[in-house]
């Protein structure tokens, strides 16, 4: 028996090292289809499978997860762009757009198995917009900037991060007093997926008192955006909706006036990956909740899973129905437009009086034209001094 175990171990060791050698990028030719194993090994019990954080990505960064069963102890990934990895759960960055076929080969005591997912990853990089030229204005004036490109144009105040100022093909600033650079980017929304109970008909229920601090718990598997939820309000009024982590620290918050009855509330909360997130009202509810009928978990396209609540029972369901979830919008690199602000003339003058005659002397710096209005209805005087 010892000889048999040693033979199995030796075969496994050789298979692992052979496949790991092939996993190196220099040893693989994706263009000729020279994968290690194509198709599935019918003699293997490994049941190879895998998933990805995003199958449609605009960043090019994808986290892959091994979902294989039955004891794999070596992994060989081919990402379709010439890249490869021997990690169990690798992250890969695509640098060009297109569709990419991904292959995972697993090795273990149960054998060798391989799975190919054709055109599994779609990488779509947005092209930056064409923008209006840098311009010069006088101080205390607004400026209107224009841009054109794919999707929607978004306007920002910094080259990264910062505040989104507006959306649309043009942006008009407020009065400017100093030279300022604005940034335009192309932005494209991702498809939405809906999940959770579609409405409040899943069981009995009623409206919570305003002081009830209840929330729904959920896990987020990939970075995503909670676009909107459906709610049922008893009476119109402001409600604060909080997104918190599993310790109760508020990540994002929105106070919105919700009308009486059924309505959809647009949150646009960006949710980081994590478990035990909370979506609640901070105690100012007066929103409908179910006290029966909920069956957790509620999965939303593998992105979000609603797992429970902090209320009266495991089949209670709180407040937020028909969740709309999407990947974060694709955003291109930002293109700057600089507005140079020249100091404008600041009107100033002095005067002298001789009986009823006034002589006005202009003290303005930088003026090139003048218009005097003496307040008595007489015609304007257009000379520098009057």
mmCIF file of C-alpha atoms in Angstrom:
data_model
loop_
_atom_site.group_PDB
_atom_site.id
_atom_site.type_symbol
_atom_site.label_atom_id
_atom_site.label_comp_id
_atom_site.label_asym_id
_atom_site.label_seq_id
_atom_site.Cartn_x
_atom_site.Cartn_y
_atom_site.Cartn_z
ATOM 1 C CA UNK A 1 0.000 0.000 0.000
ATOM 2 C CA UNK A 2 2.864 2.379 0.776
ATOM 3 C CA UNK A 3 4.188 1.938 -2.762
ATOM 4 C CA UNK A 4 0.788 2.849 -4.208
ATOM 5 C CA UNK A 5 0.569 6.024 -2.102
ATOM 6 C CA UNK A 6 4.105 6.989 -3.064
ATOM 7 C CA UNK A 7 3.299 6.451 -6.742
ATOM 8 C CA UNK A 8 0.185 8.656 -6.510
ATOM 9 C CA UNK A 9 2.136 11.367 -4.699
ATOM 10 C CA UNK A 10 4.922 11.255 -7.311
ATOM 11 C CA UNK A 11 2.447 11.511 -10.211
ATOM 12 C CA UNK A 12 0.695 14.435 -8.524
ATOM 13 C CA UNK A 13 3.998 16.213 -7.840
ATOM 14 C CA UNK A 14 5.074 15.821 -11.474
ATOM 15 C CA UNK A 15 1.702 17.030 -12.754
ATOM 16 C CA UNK A 16 1.767 20.108 -10.530
ATOM 17 C CA UNK A 17 5.278 21.118 -11.550
ATOM 18 C CA UNK A 18 4.647 20.447 -15.231
ATOM 19 C CA UNK A 19 1.524 22.568 -15.255
ATOM 20 C CA UNK A 20 3.046 25.331 -13.184
ATOM 21 C CA UNK A 21 5.871 25.543 -15.667
ATOM 22 C CA UNK A 22 3.370 25.923 -18.491
ATOM 23 C CA UNK A 23 1.532 28.589 -16.494
ATOM 24 C CA UNK A 24 4.384 31.047 -16.951
ATOM 25 C CA UNK A 25 3.450 33.706 -19.580
ATOM 26 C CA UNK A 26 6.481 32.857 -21.705
ATOM 27 C CA UNK A 27 5.352 29.248 -22.052
ATOM 28 C CA UNK A 28 1.791 29.912 -23.219
ATOM 29 C CA UNK A 29 0.605 31.043 -26.626
ATOM 30 C CA UNK A 30 -3.006 32.194 -26.339
ATOM 31 C CA UNK A 31 -3.157 33.177 -30.002
ATOM 32 C CA UNK A 32 -2.599 29.572 -31.138
ATOM 33 C CA UNK A 33 -4.911 28.046 -28.565
ATOM 34 C CA UNK A 34 -2.028 26.211 -26.885
ATOM 35 C CA UNK A 35 -3.767 25.785 -23.530
ATOM 36 C CA UNK A 36 -2.632 23.124 -21.104
ATOM 37 C CA UNK A 37 -5.848 21.131 -21.293
ATOM 38 C CA UNK A 38 -8.830 21.998 -23.430
ATOM 39 C CA UNK A 39 -12.203 20.770 -22.252
ATOM 40 C CA UNK A 40 -12.855 18.761 -19.104
ATOM 41 C CA UNK A 41 -11.061 15.622 -17.989
ATOM 42 C CA UNK A 42 -13.898 13.084 -17.657
ATOM 43 C CA UNK A 43 -11.756 10.962 -15.296
ATOM 44 C CA UNK A 44 -11.261 13.831 -12.807
ATOM 45 C CA UNK A 45 -13.359 14.368 -9.691
ATOM 46 C CA UNK A 46 -12.144 17.936 -9.128
ATOM 47 C CA UNK A 47 -15.284 19.632 -10.556
ATOM 48 C CA UNK A 48 -13.365 22.746 -11.638
ATOM 49 C CA UNK A 49 -15.261 26.037 -11.621
ATOM 50 C CA UNK A 50 -14.472 29.730 -11.165
ATOM 51 C CA UNK A 51 -16.035 33.166 -11.013
ATOM 52 C CA UNK A 52 -15.005 36.792 -11.499
ATOM 53 C CA UNK A 53 -15.705 40.029 -9.660
ATOM 54 C CA UNK A 54 -16.693 41.716 -12.926
ATOM 55 C CA UNK A 55 -17.344 40.119 -16.294
ATOM 56 C CA UNK A 56 -17.946 43.595 -17.752
ATOM 57 C CA UNK A 57 -15.239 45.965 -16.582
ATOM 58 C CA UNK A 58 -14.143 49.456 -17.528
ATOM 59 C CA UNK A 59 -11.150 49.503 -15.182
ATOM 60 C CA UNK A 60 -9.586 46.318 -16.572
ATOM 61 C CA UNK A 61 -9.035 45.008 -13.017
ATOM 62 C CA UNK A 62 -10.715 41.649 -12.367
ATOM 63 C CA UNK A 63 -10.551 39.490 -9.246
ATOM 64 C CA UNK A 64 -10.897 35.785 -10.093
ATOM 65 C CA UNK A 65 -12.125 33.233 -7.543
ATOM 66 C CA UNK A 66 -11.598 29.485 -7.657
ATOM 67 C CA UNK A 67 -14.904 27.674 -7.030
ATOM 68 C CA UNK A 68 -13.614 24.156 -7.671
ATOM 69 C CA UNK A 69 -14.572 21.238 -5.453
ATOM 70 C CA UNK A 70 -12.827 18.114 -4.185
ATOM 71 C CA UNK A 71 -9.410 19.217 -3.088
ATOM 72 C CA UNK A 72 -7.448 21.045 -5.775
ATOM 73 C CA UNK A 73 -3.968 21.984 -4.571
ATOM 74 C CA UNK A 74 -2.568 23.709 -7.672
ATOM 75 C CA UNK A 75 -4.144 26.184 -10.070
ATOM 76 C CA UNK A 76 -3.156 27.368 -13.536
ATOM 77 C CA UNK A 77 -5.026 30.367 -14.938
ATOM 78 C CA UNK A 78 -4.892 31.769 -18.484
ATOM 79 C CA UNK A 79 -6.617 35.133 -18.827
ATOM 80 C CA UNK A 80 -6.948 35.316 -22.599
ATOM 81 C CA UNK A 81 -4.524 38.208 -23.108
ATOM 82 C CA UNK A 82 -1.295 36.233 -22.723
ATOM 83 C CA UNK A 83 -1.237 36.558 -18.938
ATOM 84 C CA UNK A 84 -1.263 33.600 -16.532
ATOM 85 C CA UNK A 85 -1.127 32.898 -12.800
ATOM 86 C CA UNK A 86 -0.608 29.984 -10.422
ATOM 87 C CA UNK A 87 -2.424 31.609 -7.482
ATOM 88 C CA UNK A 88 -5.687 30.125 -6.309
ATOM 89 C CA UNK A 89 -7.574 33.452 -6.424
ATOM 90 C CA UNK A 90 -5.589 35.871 -8.579
ATOM 91 C CA UNK A 91 -6.275 39.458 -9.539
ATOM 92 C CA UNK A 92 -5.507 40.337 -13.170
ATOM 93 C CA UNK A 93 -5.319 43.697 -14.936
ATOM 94 C CA UNK A 94 -6.281 43.866 -18.611
ATOM 95 C CA UNK A 95 -4.627 46.700 -20.505
ATOM 96 C CA UNK A 96 -6.650 46.576 -23.738
ATOM 97 C CA UNK A 97 -10.327 46.379 -24.518
ATOM 98 C CA UNK A 98 -12.171 43.424 -25.996
ATOM 99 C CA UNK A 99 -13.536 39.990 -25.110
ATOM 100 C CA UNK A 100 -11.260 37.501 -23.360
ATOM 101 C CA UNK A 101 -11.541 33.722 -22.914
ATOM 102 C CA UNK A 102 -10.445 32.513 -19.479
ATOM 103 C CA UNK A 103 -9.187 28.996 -18.652
ATOM 104 C CA UNK A 104 -8.615 27.462 -15.231
ATOM 105 C CA UNK A 105 -6.802 24.148 -14.817
ATOM 106 C CA UNK A 106 -6.728 22.546 -11.370
ATOM 107 C CA UNK A 107 -4.495 19.758 -10.119
ATOM 108 C CA UNK A 108 -5.041 17.521 -7.081
ATOM 109 C CA UNK A 109 -5.049 13.961 -5.822
ATOM 110 C CA UNK A 110 -8.386 13.471 -7.608
ATOM 111 C CA UNK A 111 -6.801 14.245 -10.971
ATOM 112 C CA UNK A 112 -6.452 17.166 -13.366
ATOM 113 C CA UNK A 113 -9.392 19.158 -14.693
ATOM 114 C CA UNK A 114 -9.814 22.238 -16.879
ATOM 115 C CA UNK A 115 -12.644 24.658 -17.621
ATOM 116 C CA UNK A 116 -12.775 27.174 -20.491
ATOM 117 C CA UNK A 117 -15.198 30.119 -20.413
ATOM 118 C CA UNK A 118 -15.271 31.612 -23.889
ATOM 119 C CA UNK A 119 -15.448 35.422 -24.178
ATOM 120 C CA UNK A 120 -16.001 35.497 -20.422
ATOM 121 C CA UNK A 121 -14.493 38.908 -19.697
ATOM 122 C CA UNK A 122 -15.517 42.043 -21.596
ATOM 123 C CA UNK A 123 -13.180 45.004 -21.100
ATOM 124 C CA UNK A 124 -14.543 48.341 -22.284
ATOM 125 C CA UNK A 125 -12.343 51.407 -21.777
ATOM 126 C CA UNK A 126 -14.105 54.732 -22.335
ATOM 127 C CA UNK A 127 -12.409 57.311 -24.562
ATOM 128 C CA UNK A 128 -11.829 60.691 -22.952
ATOM 129 C CA UNK A 129 -14.006 63.513 -24.340
ATOM 130 C CA UNK A 130 -13.007 66.285 -26.726
ATOM 131 C CA UNK A 131 -13.173 69.558 -24.815
ATOM 132 C CA UNK A 132 -13.291 73.259 -25.587
ATOM 133 C CA UNK A 133 -10.026 75.201 -25.603
ATOM 134 C CA UNK A 134 -8.508 76.916 -22.603
ATOM 135 C CA UNK A 135 -9.946 80.397 -22.302
ATOM 136 C CA UNK A 136 -9.416 83.754 -20.625
ATOM 137 C CA UNK A 137 -12.054 85.862 -18.877
ATOM 138 C CA UNK A 138 -12.204 88.908 -16.648
ATOM 139 C CA UNK A 139 -12.668 88.434 -12.939
ATOM 140 C CA UNK A 140 -16.160 88.141 -11.436
ATOM 141 C CA UNK A 141 -17.581 86.586 -14.605
ATOM 142 C CA UNK A 142 -18.837 83.010 -15.133
ATOM 143 C CA UNK A 143 -17.600 80.797 -17.940
ATOM 144 C CA UNK A 144 -19.347 78.174 -20.076
ATOM 145 C CA UNK A 145 -17.283 75.117 -21.118
ATOM 146 C CA UNK A 146 -18.256 72.397 -23.596
ATOM 147 C CA UNK A 147 -17.225 68.803 -24.264
ATOM 148 C CA UNK A 148 -18.345 65.880 -26.414
ATOM 149 C CA UNK A 149 -17.674 62.161 -26.197
ATOM 150 C CA UNK A 150 -19.033 58.705 -25.466
ATOM 151 C CA UNK A 151 -21.842 58.334 -22.943
ATOM 152 C CA UNK A 152 -22.530 61.211 -20.574
ATOM 153 C CA UNK A 153 -20.087 64.042 -19.870
ATOM 154 C CA UNK A 154 -19.248 64.565 -16.199
ATOM 155 C CA UNK A 155 -17.522 67.708 -14.876
ATOM 156 C CA UNK A 156 -15.116 67.689 -11.912
ATOM 157 C CA UNK A 157 -13.069 70.176 -9.898
ATOM 158 C CA UNK A 158 -9.917 68.015 -9.573
ATOM 159 C CA UNK A 159 -8.021 65.559 -11.779
ATOM 160 C CA UNK A 160 -8.991 62.670 -9.463
ATOM 161 C CA UNK A 161 -11.457 62.338 -6.632
ATOM 162 C CA UNK A 162 -12.902 65.706 -5.737
ATOM 163 C CA UNK A 163 -16.468 66.820 -6.422
ATOM 164 C CA UNK A 164 -18.583 66.099 -9.480
ATOM 165 C CA UNK A 165 -19.859 69.547 -10.444
ATOM 166 C CA UNK A 166 -22.398 68.703 -13.128
ATOM 167 C CA UNK A 167 -23.264 66.425 -16.036
ATOM 168 C CA UNK A 168 -24.046 67.304 -19.623
ATOM 169 C CA UNK A 169 -22.387 68.579 -22.772
ATOM 170 C CA UNK A 170 -21.796 72.017 -21.244
ATOM 171 C CA UNK A 171 -20.967 73.394 -17.822
ATOM 172 C CA UNK A 172 -21.444 76.982 -16.633
ATOM 173 C CA UNK A 173 -19.469 78.030 -13.584
ATOM 174 C CA UNK A 174 -20.258 80.661 -11.039
ATOM 175 C CA UNK A 175 -18.360 83.984 -11.053
ATOM 176 C CA UNK A 176 -14.607 83.308 -10.978
ATOM 177 C CA UNK A 177 -12.017 85.429 -9.189
ATOM 178 C CA UNK A 178 -8.885 83.340 -9.833
ATOM 179 C CA UNK A 179 -7.489 81.132 -12.571
ATOM 180 C CA UNK A 180 -9.244 77.747 -12.311
ATOM 181 C CA UNK A 181 -8.891 74.366 -14.018
ATOM 182 C CA UNK A 182 -11.969 72.221 -14.634
ATOM 183 C CA UNK A 183 -11.990 68.581 -15.786
ATOM 184 C CA UNK A 184 -14.323 66.703 -18.130
ATOM 185 C CA UNK A 185 -14.696 62.923 -18.405
ATOM 186 C CA UNK A 186 -16.873 60.517 -20.332
ATOM 187 C CA UNK A 187 -19.145 58.500 -18.070
ATOM 188 C CA UNK A 188 -21.304 55.479 -18.856
ATOM 189 C CA UNK A 189 -23.766 53.757 -16.548
ATOM 190 C CA UNK A 190 -23.646 49.989 -16.116
ATOM 191 C CA UNK A 191 -26.660 47.660 -16.484
ATOM 192 C CA UNK A 192 -28.940 47.422 -13.446
ATOM 193 C CA UNK A 193 -30.073 44.238 -11.703
ATOM 194 C CA UNK A 194 -33.067 43.989 -9.367
ATOM 195 C CA UNK A 195 -33.527 41.738 -6.355
ATOM 196 C CA UNK A 196 -34.879 41.278 -2.878
ATOM 197 C CA UNK A 197 -38.644 41.138 -2.337
ATOM 198 C CA UNK A 198 -40.272 42.891 -5.273
ATOM 199 C CA UNK A 199 -42.890 44.561 -3.046
ATOM 200 C CA UNK A 200 -44.482 44.360 0.397
ATOM 201 C CA UNK A 201 -46.877 41.505 -0.459
ATOM 202 C CA UNK A 202 -44.615 38.715 0.855
ATOM 203 C CA UNK A 203 -46.412 38.570 4.233
ATOM 204 C CA UNK A 204 -48.153 40.519 6.976
ATOM 205 C CA UNK A 205 -46.759 43.765 8.297
ATOM 206 C CA UNK A 206 -47.266 47.378 9.203
ATOM 207 C CA UNK A 207 -45.573 50.749 9.622
ATOM 208 C CA UNK A 208 -42.742 51.129 12.123
ATOM 209 C CA UNK A 209 -42.821 53.896 14.700
ATOM 210 C CA UNK A 210 -40.499 56.842 13.965
ATOM 211 C CA UNK A 211 -38.107 55.874 16.758
ATOM 212 C CA UNK A 212 -37.430 52.321 15.555
ATOM 213 C CA UNK A 213 -33.810 51.891 14.477
ATOM 214 C CA UNK A 214 -34.137 48.858 12.184
ATOM 215 C CA UNK A 215 -32.022 47.832 9.233
ATOM 216 C CA UNK A 216 -31.470 45.133 6.627
ATOM 217 C CA UNK A 217 -28.137 43.309 6.704
ATOM 218 C CA UNK A 218 -26.399 42.285 3.493
ATOM 219 C CA UNK A 219 -23.116 41.110 2.022
ATOM 220 C CA UNK A 220 -21.451 42.825 -0.925
ATOM 221 C CA UNK A 221 -19.262 40.536 -3.032
ATOM 222 C CA UNK A 222 -17.858 43.156 -5.432
ATOM 223 C CA UNK A 223 -17.717 46.929 -5.512
ATOM 224 C CA UNK A 224 -21.131 48.023 -6.724
ATOM 225 C CA UNK A 225 -23.689 50.823 -6.588
ATOM 226 C CA UNK A 226 -27.079 50.690 -4.846
ATOM 227 C CA UNK A 227 -28.980 52.825 -7.323
ATOM 228 C CA UNK A 228 -32.479 52.795 -5.834
ATOM 229 C CA UNK A 229 -34.991 51.011 -3.591
ATOM 230 C CA UNK A 230 -38.782 50.838 -3.350
ATOM 231 C CA UNK A 231 -40.395 52.054 -0.106
ATOM 232 C CA UNK A 232 -43.874 52.536 1.379
ATOM 233 C CA UNK A 233 -44.230 55.620 3.582
ATOM 234 C CA UNK A 234 -46.904 56.588 6.097
ATOM 235 C CA UNK A 235 -47.095 60.302 5.492
ATOM 236 C CA UNK A 236 -44.784 62.528 3.466
ATOM 237 C CA UNK A 237 -41.605 63.826 5.056
ATOM 238 C CA UNK A 238 -37.835 63.689 5.277
ATOM 239 C CA UNK A 239 -36.173 60.350 6.008
ATOM 240 C CA UNK A 240 -32.465 59.772 6.471
ATOM 241 C CA UNK A 241 -31.247 56.518 4.911
ATOM 242 C CA UNK A 242 -27.878 55.253 6.107
ATOM 243 C CA UNK A 243 -25.453 52.744 4.624
ATOM 244 C CA UNK A 244 -23.225 51.403 7.414
ATOM 245 C CA UNK A 245 -20.580 48.719 7.797
ATOM 246 C CA UNK A 246 -20.919 45.693 10.087
ATOM 247 C CA UNK A 247 -19.905 47.718 13.143
ATOM 248 C CA UNK A 248 -22.415 50.491 12.509
ATOM 249 C CA UNK A 249 -20.014 53.086 11.096
ATOM 250 C CA UNK A 250 -21.943 55.111 8.510
ATOM 251 C CA UNK A 251 -20.350 54.879 5.054
ATOM 252 C CA UNK A 252 -22.884 57.014 3.177
ATOM 253 C CA UNK A 253 -26.044 58.847 4.170
ATOM 254 C CA UNK A 254 -28.853 60.601 2.326
ATOM 255 C CA UNK A 255 -31.752 62.679 3.629
ATOM 256 C CA UNK A 256 -34.601 62.681 1.145
ATOM 257 C CA UNK A 257 -38.211 63.840 1.169
ATOM 258 C CA UNK A 258 -40.327 60.727 0.620
ATOM 259 C CA UNK A 259 -43.972 61.186 -0.411
ATOM 260 C CA UNK A 260 -46.838 59.337 1.201
ATOM 261 C CA UNK A 261 -47.428 55.823 -0.124
ATOM 262 C CA UNK A 262 -45.295 53.861 -2.588
ATOM 263 C CA UNK A 263 -42.275 55.505 -4.210
ATOM 264 C CA UNK A 264 -38.810 54.715 -5.525
ATOM 265 C CA UNK A 265 -35.923 56.418 -3.745
ATOM 266 C CA UNK A 266 -32.696 56.992 -5.672
ATOM 267 C CA UNK A 267 -29.694 56.548 -3.370
ATOM 268 C CA UNK A 268 -26.673 56.013 -5.646
ATOM 269 C CA UNK A 269 -24.660 54.614 -2.728
ATOM 270 C CA UNK A 270 -21.281 53.149 -3.730
ATOM 271 C CA UNK A 271 -20.813 49.980 -1.664
ATOM 272 C CA UNK A 272 -17.398 48.456 -0.894
ATOM 273 C CA UNK A 273 -17.023 44.660 -0.698
ATOM 274 C CA UNK A 274 -17.720 43.292 2.757
ATOM 275 C CA UNK A 275 -20.048 41.267 4.948
ATOM 276 C CA UNK A 276 -22.687 42.436 7.379
ATOM 277 C CA UNK A 277 -23.357 45.825 5.788
ATOM 278 C CA UNK A 278 -26.470 47.589 7.049
ATOM 279 C CA UNK A 279 -29.117 49.647 5.241
ATOM 280 C CA UNK A 280 -31.388 51.477 7.682
ATOM 281 C CA UNK A 281 -33.118 54.726 8.528
ATOM 282 C CA UNK A 282 -31.355 55.910 11.661
ATOM 283 C CA UNK A 283 -34.595 55.722 13.639
ATOM 284 C CA UNK A 284 -36.855 58.076 11.637
ATOM 285 C CA UNK A 285 -38.764 55.380 9.778
ATOM 286 C CA UNK A 286 -42.579 55.501 9.477
ATOM 287 C CA UNK A 287 -41.964 53.059 6.633
ATOM 288 C CA UNK A 288 -43.693 49.751 5.976
ATOM 289 C CA UNK A 289 -42.057 46.482 7.024
ATOM 290 C CA UNK A 290 -43.120 42.839 6.916
ATOM 291 C CA UNK A 291 -43.386 40.782 10.097
ATOM 292 C CA UNK A 292 -43.614 37.485 8.204
ATOM 293 C CA UNK A 293 -42.742 35.904 4.888
ATOM 294 C CA UNK A 294 -39.097 36.838 4.359
ATOM 295 C CA UNK A 295 -36.858 33.969 3.234
ATOM 296 C CA UNK A 296 -33.170 34.909 3.323
ATOM 297 C CA UNK A 297 -30.797 35.143 1.554
ATOM 298 C CA UNK A 298 -31.937 37.215 -1.430
ATOM 299 C CA UNK A 299 -29.219 37.169 -4.092
ATOM 300 C CA UNK A 300 -28.884 40.006 -6.623
ATOM 301 C CA UNK A 301 -26.837 38.799 -9.595
ATOM 302 C CA UNK A 302 -24.039 37.530 -7.349
ATOM 303 C CA UNK A 303 -23.194 41.123 -6.426
ATOM 304 C CA UNK A 304 -25.227 41.585 -3.258
ATOM 305 C CA UNK A 305 -26.926 39.118 -0.914
ATOM 306 C CA UNK A 306 -29.557 40.298 1.577
ATOM 307 C CA UNK A 307 -28.951 38.154 4.646
ATOM 308 C CA UNK A 308 -31.256 39.274 7.457
ATOM 309 C CA UNK A 309 -32.333 42.064 9.784
ATOM 310 C CA UNK A 310 -31.988 43.320 13.372
ATOM 311 C CA UNK A 311 -35.713 43.201 14.078
ATOM 312 C CA UNK A 312 -38.290 41.017 15.723
ATOM 313 C CA UNK A 313 -37.762 37.754 13.898
ATOM 314 C CA UNK A 314 -35.799 35.937 11.174
ATOM 315 C CA UNK A 315 -38.675 36.260 8.680
ATOM 316 C CA UNK A 316 -39.128 40.019 9.214
ATOM 317 C CA UNK A 317 -38.221 42.284 6.311
ATOM 318 C CA UNK A 318 -37.456 45.986 6.752
ATOM 319 C CA UNK A 319 -38.360 48.915 4.543
ATOM 320 C CA UNK A 320 -36.384 48.549 1.308
ATOM 321 C CA UNK A 321 -37.878 46.507 -1.548
ATOM 322 C CA UNK A 322 -36.826 45.759 -5.120
ATOM 323 C CA UNK A 323 -33.189 46.789 -4.768
ATOM 324 C CA UNK A 324 -31.632 48.181 -7.961
ATOM 325 C CA UNK A 325 -27.916 47.334 -8.060
ATOM 326 C CA UNK A 326 -25.303 47.988 -10.733
ATOM 327 C CA UNK A 327 -21.563 48.082 -11.150
ATOM 328 C CA UNK A 328 -20.112 51.595 -10.657
ATOM 329 C CA UNK A 329 -20.293 53.702 -13.820
ATOM 330 C CA UNK A 330 -17.382 53.563 -16.254
ATOM 331 C CA UNK A 331 -15.457 56.837 -16.237
ATOM 332 C CA UNK A 332 -12.693 57.833 -18.654
ATOM 333 C CA UNK A 333 -9.542 59.754 -17.815
ATOM 334 C CA UNK A 334 -10.315 63.400 -17.056
ATOM 335 C CA UNK A 335 -9.292 66.127 -19.513
ATOM 336 C CA UNK A 336 -8.408 69.579 -18.111
ATOM 337 C CA UNK A 337 -9.690 72.949 -19.298
ATOM 338 C CA UNK A 338 -7.948 75.938 -17.747
ATOM 339 C CA UNK A 339 -9.773 79.243 -17.381
ATOM 340 C CA UNK A 340 -7.310 82.109 -16.909
ATOM 341 C CA UNK A 341 -8.876 84.944 -14.928
ATOM 342 C CA UNK A 342 -7.499 88.430 -15.499
ATOM 343 C CA UNK A 343 -8.165 90.970 -12.753
ATOM 344 C CA UNK A 344 -11.126 93.054 -13.881
ATOM 345 C CA UNK A 345 -11.343 96.827 -13.464
ATOM 346 C CA UNK A 346 -12.638 97.876 -10.063
ATOM 347 C CA UNK A 347 -14.434 101.166 -10.455
ATOM 348 C CA UNK A 348 -13.227 104.075 -8.346
ATOM 349 C CA UNK A 349 -13.384 107.837 -8.670
ATOM 350 C CA UNK A 350 -13.127 111.088 -6.778
ATOM 351 C CA UNK A 351 -14.890 114.391 -7.252
ATOM 352 C CA UNK A 352 -14.619 118.090 -6.484
ATOM 353 C CA UNK A 353 -17.445 120.603 -6.086
ATOM 354 C CA UNK A 354 -17.702 124.243 -7.116
ATOM 355 C CA UNK A 355 -21.147 125.462 -6.075
ATOM 356 C CA UNK A 356 -23.546 123.226 -7.992
ATOM 357 C CA UNK A 357 -20.925 121.956 -10.429
ATOM 358 C CA UNK A 358 -19.239 118.618 -9.773
ATOM 359 C CA UNK A 359 -16.046 117.451 -11.486
ATOM 360 C CA UNK A 360 -15.482 113.668 -11.419
ATOM 361 C CA UNK A 361 -12.052 112.096 -11.840
ATOM 362 C CA UNK A 362 -11.677 108.396 -12.710
ATOM 363 C CA UNK A 363 -9.329 106.392 -10.461
ATOM 364 C CA UNK A 364 -10.096 102.963 -11.936
ATOM 365 C CA UNK A 365 -7.176 100.678 -12.861
ATOM 366 C CA UNK A 366 -7.402 98.649 -16.061
ATOM 367 C CA UNK A 367 -10.487 100.298 -17.546
ATOM 368 C CA UNK A 368 -10.702 100.805 -21.296
ATOM 369 C CA UNK A 369 -14.121 102.448 -21.517
ATOM 370 C CA UNK A 370 -16.307 104.510 -19.200
ATOM 371 C CA UNK A 371 -19.949 105.378 -18.725
ATOM 372 C CA UNK A 372 -20.932 107.977 -16.108
ATOM 373 C CA UNK A 373 -24.482 107.992 -14.750
ATOM 374 C CA UNK A 374 -25.166 110.994 -12.501
ATOM 375 C CA UNK A 375 -28.569 109.838 -11.323
ATOM 376 C CA UNK A 376 -30.494 112.885 -12.532
ATOM 377 C CA UNK A 377 -31.721 111.458 -15.824
ATOM 378 C CA UNK A 378 -29.106 113.251 -17.903
ATOM 379 C CA UNK A 379 -27.363 111.422 -20.751
ATOM 380 C CA UNK A 380 -24.435 109.147 -19.860
ATOM 381 C CA UNK A 381 -20.977 110.652 -20.264
ATOM 382 C CA UNK A 382 -18.539 108.265 -21.991
ATOM 383 C CA UNK A 383 -15.230 110.057 -21.359
ATOM 384 C CA UNK A 384 -12.782 108.930 -18.691
ATOM 385 C CA UNK A 385 -13.344 111.989 -16.544
ATOM 386 C CA UNK A 386 -16.535 114.020 -16.370
#
